[in-house]
């Protein structure tokens, strides 16, 4: 939204000055920052969603808020797989508040790049917000501008347990484990993530050999 003005003398309205234009004012809901560049390092980044216009209360309803449904779209993904980014919430509310510094309502959203253990290069996604269940004609069919999220691929470590079974650790050590049972293959010290492997007897009476027969991850 912006304004333009011209000046002229009352006696000679046909002679007008050059047009002066005010600075533009964005009226609506927007993301800050308008774009993100993040990496697959597990760090959460904060997006602010704000409304630059007051949140009205329709009728006698005291729920003075706008509920936004959030979604993501991978722009360059050709194969089925995990999304590029994960959000901290599926819905957020913009609650009515006094307007201050071009913000009349604001909320925060966490965005994290998904570590997919794949060398798939830099990828681009969009985060979208759509008002839901809103009866005010001002917001009906209104869609804020998407925010562009660029995800940088980072090299990841690998560990292996294969055949009978030979094990290669993250730092390249190799050894064999011929025991039968369920074993912890790896565990994260920063989040609830671990992988278990199960081994059974596959050598019979002739040799003490164990083989991988199952894997579970959480």
PDB file of C-alpha atoms in Angstrom:
ATOM      1  CA  UNK A   1       0.000   0.000   0.000  1.00  0.00           C
ATOM      2  CA  UNK A   2       1.316   3.452  -0.892  1.00  0.00           C
ATOM      3  CA  UNK A   3       0.000   6.953  -1.570  1.00  0.00           C
ATOM      4  CA  UNK A   4       0.744   9.486  -4.291  1.00  0.00           C
ATOM      5  CA  UNK A   5       0.096  13.229  -4.050  1.00  0.00           C
ATOM      6  CA  UNK A   6       0.317  16.219  -6.368  1.00  0.00           C
ATOM      7  CA  UNK A   7      -0.005  19.921  -5.593  1.00  0.00           C
ATOM      8  CA  UNK A   8      -1.680  22.656  -7.620  1.00  0.00           C
ATOM      9  CA  UNK A   9      -2.996  26.185  -7.224  1.00  0.00           C
ATOM     10  CA  UNK A  10      -6.723  26.481  -6.706  1.00  0.00           C
ATOM     11  CA  UNK A  11      -6.973  29.029  -9.482  1.00  0.00           C
ATOM     12  CA  UNK A  12      -4.996  26.938 -11.995  1.00  0.00           C
ATOM     13  CA  UNK A  13      -5.758  23.255 -11.271  1.00  0.00           C
ATOM     14  CA  UNK A  14      -4.519  22.258 -14.704  1.00  0.00           C
ATOM     15  CA  UNK A  15      -0.965  23.085 -13.662  1.00  0.00           C
ATOM     16  CA  UNK A  16       0.102  20.360 -11.258  1.00  0.00           C
ATOM     17  CA  UNK A  17       3.387  19.510  -9.612  1.00  0.00           C
ATOM     18  CA  UNK A  18       5.308  16.300 -10.105  1.00  0.00           C
ATOM     19  CA  UNK A  19       3.916  13.279  -8.263  1.00  0.00           C
ATOM     20  CA  UNK A  20       5.371  12.407  -4.862  1.00  0.00           C
ATOM     21  CA  UNK A  21       5.059   8.799  -3.732  1.00  0.00           C
ATOM     22  CA  UNK A  22       5.167   7.552  -0.147  1.00  0.00           C
ATOM     23  CA  UNK A  23       7.137   4.555   1.025  1.00  0.00           C
ATOM     24  CA  UNK A  24       5.302   1.288   0.508  1.00  0.00           C
ATOM     25  CA  UNK A  25       3.589  -0.451   3.427  1.00  0.00           C
ATOM     26  CA  UNK A  26       2.969  -4.206   3.269  1.00  0.00           C
ATOM     27  CA  UNK A  27      -0.549  -4.989   4.484  1.00  0.00           C
ATOM     28  CA  UNK A  28      -1.048  -8.649   5.311  1.00  0.00           C
ATOM     29  CA  UNK A  29       0.735 -11.676   6.780  1.00  0.00           C
ATOM     30  CA  UNK A  30       4.384 -12.336   6.034  1.00  0.00           C
ATOM     31  CA  UNK A  31       7.409 -14.394   7.047  1.00  0.00           C
ATOM     32  CA  UNK A  32      10.609 -12.921   8.455  1.00  0.00           C
ATOM     33  CA  UNK A  33      13.155 -13.493   7.129  1.00  0.00           C
ATOM     34  CA  UNK A  34      11.668 -13.855   3.659  1.00  0.00           C
ATOM     35  CA  UNK A  35      14.157 -16.613   2.775  1.00  0.00           C
ATOM     36  CA  UNK A  36      16.392 -19.036   4.680  1.00  0.00           C
ATOM     37  CA  UNK A  37      19.647 -20.797   3.894  1.00  0.00           C
ATOM     38  CA  UNK A  38      20.225 -23.729   6.247  1.00  0.00           C
ATOM     39  CA  UNK A  39      22.338 -26.892   6.367  1.00  0.00           C
ATOM     40  CA  UNK A  40      21.755 -30.502   7.390  1.00  0.00           C
ATOM     41  CA  UNK A  41      23.393 -29.946  10.777  1.00  0.00           C
ATOM     42  CA  UNK A  42      20.408 -30.530  13.088  1.00  0.00           C
ATOM     43  CA  UNK A  43      20.149 -26.869  14.108  1.00  0.00           C
ATOM     44  CA  UNK A  44      16.724 -25.270  14.396  1.00  0.00           C
ATOM     45  CA  UNK A  45      16.168 -21.913  12.727  1.00  0.00           C
ATOM     46  CA  UNK A  46      13.399 -19.502  13.687  1.00  0.00           C
ATOM     47  CA  UNK A  47      10.889 -18.022  11.265  1.00  0.00           C
ATOM     48  CA  UNK A  48       8.679 -15.195  12.493  1.00  0.00           C
ATOM     49  CA  UNK A  49       5.149 -15.039  11.101  1.00  0.00           C
ATOM     50  CA  UNK A  50       3.491 -11.671  11.618  1.00  0.00           C
ATOM     51  CA  UNK A  51       0.493  -9.636  10.569  1.00  0.00           C
ATOM     52  CA  UNK A  52       0.972  -5.963   9.765  1.00  0.00           C
ATOM     53  CA  UNK A  53      -2.768  -5.255  10.111  1.00  0.00           C
ATOM     54  CA  UNK A  54      -4.894  -5.619  13.281  1.00  0.00           C
ATOM     55  CA  UNK A  55      -6.600  -8.931  14.011  1.00  0.00           C
ATOM     56  CA  UNK A  56     -10.331  -8.245  14.270  1.00  0.00           C
ATOM     57  CA  UNK A  57     -12.888 -10.148  16.349  1.00  0.00           C
ATOM     58  CA  UNK A  58     -15.773 -11.256  14.105  1.00  0.00           C
ATOM     59  CA  UNK A  59     -19.163 -10.637  15.693  1.00  0.00           C
ATOM     60  CA  UNK A  60     -19.384 -11.600  19.364  1.00  0.00           C
ATOM     61  CA  UNK A  61     -16.664 -14.230  19.096  1.00  0.00           C
ATOM     62  CA  UNK A  62     -13.888 -13.638  21.627  1.00  0.00           C
ATOM     63  CA  UNK A  63     -11.329 -15.803  19.815  1.00  0.00           C
ATOM     64  CA  UNK A  64      -9.427 -12.900  18.298  1.00  0.00           C
ATOM     65  CA  UNK A  65      -6.882 -14.884  16.337  1.00  0.00           C
ATOM     66  CA  UNK A  66      -5.990 -16.250  12.926  1.00  0.00           C
ATOM     67  CA  UNK A  67      -5.091 -19.938  12.693  1.00  0.00           C
ATOM     68  CA  UNK A  68      -2.565 -20.736   9.974  1.00  0.00           C
ATOM     69  CA  UNK A  69      -2.133 -24.202   8.475  1.00  0.00           C
ATOM     70  CA  UNK A  70       1.526 -24.792   7.627  1.00  0.00           C
ATOM     71  CA  UNK A  71       2.949 -27.033   4.911  1.00  0.00           C
ATOM     72  CA  UNK A  72       6.169 -27.606   2.988  1.00  0.00           C
ATOM     73  CA  UNK A  73       6.852 -28.356  -0.666  1.00  0.00           C
ATOM     74  CA  UNK A  74      10.110 -29.695  -2.108  1.00  0.00           C
ATOM     75  CA  UNK A  75      10.648 -27.918  -5.416  1.00  0.00           C
ATOM     76  CA  UNK A  76      13.389 -30.119  -6.874  1.00  0.00           C
ATOM     77  CA  UNK A  77      12.592 -33.558  -5.476  1.00  0.00           C
ATOM     78  CA  UNK A  78      11.908 -36.187  -8.157  1.00  0.00           C
ATOM     79  CA  UNK A  79      11.851 -39.269  -5.916  1.00  0.00           C
ATOM     80  CA  UNK A  80       9.774 -40.274  -2.923  1.00  0.00           C
ATOM     81  CA  UNK A  81      11.659 -39.803   0.303  1.00  0.00           C
ATOM     82  CA  UNK A  82      11.894 -37.693   3.423  1.00  0.00           C
ATOM     83  CA  UNK A  83      11.105 -33.979   3.085  1.00  0.00           C
ATOM     84  CA  UNK A  84      13.909 -31.449   2.927  1.00  0.00           C
ATOM     85  CA  UNK A  85      12.740 -29.522   5.992  1.00  0.00           C
ATOM     86  CA  UNK A  86      10.801 -30.242   9.183  1.00  0.00           C
ATOM     87  CA  UNK A  87       8.597 -27.720  10.985  1.00  0.00           C
ATOM     88  CA  UNK A  88       8.117 -27.421  14.735  1.00  0.00           C
ATOM     89  CA  UNK A  89       4.326 -27.163  14.322  1.00  0.00           C
ATOM     90  CA  UNK A  90       1.603 -27.924  11.781  1.00  0.00           C
ATOM     91  CA  UNK A  91      -0.558 -24.985  12.862  1.00  0.00           C
ATOM     92  CA  UNK A  92       0.144 -21.664  14.559  1.00  0.00           C
ATOM     93  CA  UNK A  93      -2.110 -18.907  15.886  1.00  0.00           C
ATOM     94  CA  UNK A  94      -1.709 -15.186  15.343  1.00  0.00           C
ATOM     95  CA  UNK A  95      -3.279 -13.660  18.468  1.00  0.00           C
ATOM     96  CA  UNK A  96      -4.627 -10.130  18.648  1.00  0.00           C
ATOM     97  CA  UNK A  97      -2.122  -7.698  20.174  1.00  0.00           C
ATOM     98  CA  UNK A  98      -1.466  -3.935  20.167  1.00  0.00           C
ATOM     99  CA  UNK A  99       0.234  -2.842  16.964  1.00  0.00           C
ATOM    100  CA  UNK A 100       3.878  -1.896  17.362  1.00  0.00           C
ATOM    101  CA  UNK A 101       6.572  -1.296  14.750  1.00  0.00           C
ATOM    102  CA  UNK A 102       4.469  -2.614  11.840  1.00  0.00           C
ATOM    103  CA  UNK A 103       3.478  -5.766  13.740  1.00  0.00           C
ATOM    104  CA  UNK A 104      -0.046  -6.337  15.078  1.00  0.00           C
ATOM    105  CA  UNK A 105       0.383 -10.072  15.791  1.00  0.00           C
ATOM    106  CA  UNK A 106       3.361 -12.409  15.644  1.00  0.00           C
ATOM    107  CA  UNK A 107       4.381 -15.980  16.363  1.00  0.00           C
ATOM    108  CA  UNK A 108       7.526 -18.075  15.937  1.00  0.00           C
ATOM    109  CA  UNK A 109       8.070 -21.265  13.921  1.00  0.00           C
ATOM    110  CA  UNK A 110      11.067 -23.592  14.072  1.00  0.00           C
ATOM    111  CA  UNK A 111      12.548 -24.893  10.799  1.00  0.00           C
ATOM    112  CA  UNK A 112      15.155 -27.672  10.671  1.00  0.00           C
ATOM    113  CA  UNK A 113      16.850 -29.285   7.679  1.00  0.00           C
ATOM    114  CA  UNK A 114      16.207 -33.040   7.601  1.00  0.00           C
ATOM    115  CA  UNK A 115      19.390 -35.100   7.774  1.00  0.00           C
ATOM    116  CA  UNK A 116      18.622 -37.754   5.162  1.00  0.00           C
ATOM    117  CA  UNK A 117      22.056 -39.465   5.000  1.00  0.00           C
ATOM    118  CA  UNK A 118      22.007 -38.986   1.220  1.00  0.00           C
ATOM    119  CA  UNK A 119      24.415 -37.029  -0.944  1.00  0.00           C
ATOM    120  CA  UNK A 120      21.719 -35.176  -2.865  1.00  0.00           C
ATOM    121  CA  UNK A 121      23.233 -31.706  -3.160  1.00  0.00           C
ATOM    122  CA  UNK A 122      21.636 -28.364  -2.398  1.00  0.00           C
ATOM    123  CA  UNK A 123      17.839 -28.454  -2.500  1.00  0.00           C
ATOM    124  CA  UNK A 124      15.081 -25.844  -2.378  1.00  0.00           C
ATOM    125  CA  UNK A 125      11.778 -26.016  -0.498  1.00  0.00           C
ATOM    126  CA  UNK A 126       8.903 -23.663   0.224  1.00  0.00           C
ATOM    127  CA  UNK A 127       7.093 -23.132   3.512  1.00  0.00           C
ATOM    128  CA  UNK A 128       3.473 -22.143   3.047  1.00  0.00           C
ATOM    129  CA  UNK A 129       0.856 -20.745   5.451  1.00  0.00           C
ATOM    130  CA  UNK A 130      -2.884 -20.624   4.804  1.00  0.00           C
ATOM    131  CA  UNK A 131      -5.589 -19.197   7.102  1.00  0.00           C
ATOM    132  CA  UNK A 132      -8.126 -21.857   8.128  1.00  0.00           C
ATOM    133  CA  UNK A 133     -11.605 -21.608   9.600  1.00  0.00           C
ATOM    134  CA  UNK A 134     -11.709 -17.837   9.267  1.00  0.00           C
ATOM    135  CA  UNK A 135     -15.056 -16.148   8.757  1.00  0.00           C
ATOM    136  CA  UNK A 136     -13.870 -12.583   8.193  1.00  0.00           C
ATOM    137  CA  UNK A 137     -14.070 -11.643   4.520  1.00  0.00           C
ATOM    138  CA  UNK A 138     -10.770  -9.782   4.899  1.00  0.00           C
ATOM    139  CA  UNK A 139      -8.826 -13.059   5.170  1.00  0.00           C
ATOM    140  CA  UNK A 140     -11.022 -15.398   3.160  1.00  0.00           C
ATOM    141  CA  UNK A 141      -9.066 -16.949   0.257  1.00  0.00           C
ATOM    142  CA  UNK A 142      -5.980 -14.994   1.358  1.00  0.00           C
ATOM    143  CA  UNK A 143      -2.625 -16.753   1.015  1.00  0.00           C
ATOM    144  CA  UNK A 144       0.574 -15.156   2.337  1.00  0.00           C
ATOM    145  CA  UNK A 145       3.712 -15.238   0.233  1.00  0.00           C
ATOM    146  CA  UNK A 146       5.715 -18.457   0.650  1.00  0.00           C
ATOM    147  CA  UNK A 147       9.167 -18.430   2.197  1.00  0.00           C
ATOM    148  CA  UNK A 148      12.005 -20.030   0.243  1.00  0.00           C
ATOM    149  CA  UNK A 149      14.258 -22.412   2.199  1.00  0.00           C
ATOM    150  CA  UNK A 150      17.553 -23.529   0.635  1.00  0.00           C
ATOM    151  CA  UNK A 151      18.997 -26.676   2.236  1.00  0.00           C
ATOM    152  CA  UNK A 152      22.724 -27.290   1.922  1.00  0.00           C
ATOM    153  CA  UNK A 153      23.821 -30.916   1.866  1.00  0.00           C
ATOM    154  CA  UNK A 154      26.565 -31.905   4.315  1.00  0.00           C
ATOM    155  CA  UNK A 155      28.662 -35.090   4.277  1.00  0.00           C
ATOM    156  CA  UNK A 156      27.473 -37.654   6.817  1.00  0.00           C
ATOM    157  CA  UNK A 157      29.226 -40.553   8.492  1.00  0.00           C
ATOM    158  CA  UNK A 158      28.431 -44.207   7.847  1.00  0.00           C
ATOM    159  CA  UNK A 159      28.805 -47.387   9.831  1.00  0.00           C
ATOM    160  CA  UNK A 160      28.167 -50.901   8.516  1.00  0.00           C
ATOM    161  CA  UNK A 161      27.221 -54.350   9.738  1.00  0.00           C
ATOM    162  CA  UNK A 162      26.982 -56.900   6.927  1.00  0.00           C
ATOM    163  CA  UNK A 163      27.006 -60.653   6.202  1.00  0.00           C
ATOM    164  CA  UNK A 164      28.377 -62.762   9.070  1.00  0.00           C
ATOM    165  CA  UNK A 165      28.731 -59.916  10.305  1.00  0.00           C
ATOM    166  CA  UNK A 166      31.642 -57.706   9.459  1.00  0.00           C
ATOM    167  CA  UNK A 167      31.437 -54.318  11.151  1.00  0.00           C
ATOM    168  CA  UNK A 168      32.960 -51.027   9.997  1.00  0.00           C
ATOM    169  CA  UNK A 169      32.700 -48.141  12.450  1.00  0.00           C
ATOM    170  CA  UNK A 170      32.223 -44.446  11.700  1.00  0.00           C
ATOM    171  CA  UNK A 171      35.968 -43.854  12.043  1.00  0.00           C
ATOM    172  CA  UNK A 172      36.914 -46.785   9.774  1.00  0.00           C
ATOM    173  CA  UNK A 173      37.769 -49.522  12.287  1.00  0.00           C
ATOM    174  CA  UNK A 174      36.896 -53.068  11.177  1.00  0.00           C
ATOM    175  CA  UNK A 175      36.106 -56.104  13.277  1.00  0.00           C
ATOM    176  CA  UNK A 176      33.885 -59.206  13.333  1.00  0.00           C
ATOM    177  CA  UNK A 177      31.153 -60.108  15.809  1.00  0.00           C
ATOM    178  CA  UNK A 178      30.188 -63.789  15.791  1.00  0.00           C
ATOM    179  CA  UNK A 179      27.944 -63.642  18.859  1.00  0.00           C
ATOM    180  CA  UNK A 180      24.205 -64.324  18.794  1.00  0.00           C
ATOM    181  CA  UNK A 181      21.732 -61.787  20.151  1.00  0.00           C
ATOM    182  CA  UNK A 182      20.607 -58.175  19.824  1.00  0.00           C
ATOM    183  CA  UNK A 183      23.262 -55.460  19.806  1.00  0.00           C
ATOM    184  CA  UNK A 184      23.347 -51.675  19.784  1.00  0.00           C
ATOM    185  CA  UNK A 185      24.946 -50.624  16.498  1.00  0.00           C
ATOM    186  CA  UNK A 186      24.928 -46.846  17.049  1.00  0.00           C
ATOM    187  CA  UNK A 187      23.353 -44.209  19.271  1.00  0.00           C
ATOM    188  CA  UNK A 188      23.114 -40.425  19.182  1.00  0.00           C
ATOM    189  CA  UNK A 189      24.246 -38.542  22.275  1.00  0.00           C
ATOM    190  CA  UNK A 190      22.251 -35.422  21.349  1.00  0.00           C
ATOM    191  CA  UNK A 191      18.799 -36.835  20.518  1.00  0.00           C
ATOM    192  CA  UNK A 192      16.653 -39.958  20.875  1.00  0.00           C
ATOM    193  CA  UNK A 193      18.056 -41.959  17.960  1.00  0.00           C
ATOM    194  CA  UNK A 194      19.622 -45.418  17.974  1.00  0.00           C
ATOM    195  CA  UNK A 195      19.955 -48.488  15.749  1.00  0.00           C
ATOM    196  CA  UNK A 196      19.861 -52.102  16.965  1.00  0.00           C
ATOM    197  CA  UNK A 197      20.871 -55.195  14.984  1.00  0.00           C
ATOM    198  CA  UNK A 198      19.947 -58.806  15.666  1.00  0.00           C
ATOM    199  CA  UNK A 199      22.184 -61.761  14.823  1.00  0.00           C
ATOM    200  CA  UNK A 200      21.385 -65.462  14.765  1.00  0.00           C
ATOM    201  CA  UNK A 201      23.260 -68.696  14.289  1.00  0.00           C
ATOM    202  CA  UNK A 202      23.743 -69.383  10.601  1.00  0.00           C
ATOM    203  CA  UNK A 203      26.749 -71.717  10.750  1.00  0.00           C
ATOM    204  CA  UNK A 204      25.144 -74.738  12.362  1.00  0.00           C
ATOM    205  CA  UNK A 205      27.347 -77.268  14.178  1.00  0.00           C
ATOM    206  CA  UNK A 206      30.204 -76.969  11.714  1.00  0.00           C
ATOM    207  CA  UNK A 207      31.213 -73.363  12.487  1.00  0.00           C
ATOM    208  CA  UNK A 208      30.444 -70.705  15.066  1.00  0.00           C
ATOM    209  CA  UNK A 209      29.067 -68.147  12.626  1.00  0.00           C
ATOM    210  CA  UNK A 210      26.396 -65.531  13.225  1.00  0.00           C
ATOM    211  CA  UNK A 211      24.532 -63.583  10.557  1.00  0.00           C
ATOM    212  CA  UNK A 212      22.482 -60.410  10.548  1.00  0.00           C
ATOM    213  CA  UNK A 213      18.783 -61.207  10.547  1.00  0.00           C
ATOM    214  CA  UNK A 214      17.123 -57.949  11.552  1.00  0.00           C
ATOM    215  CA  UNK A 215      17.525 -54.248  12.207  1.00  0.00           C
ATOM    216  CA  UNK A 216      15.456 -51.722  14.161  1.00  0.00           C
ATOM    217  CA  UNK A 217      15.855 -47.952  14.371  1.00  0.00           C
ATOM    218  CA  UNK A 218      14.133 -45.251  16.380  1.00  0.00           C
TER     219      UNK A 218
END
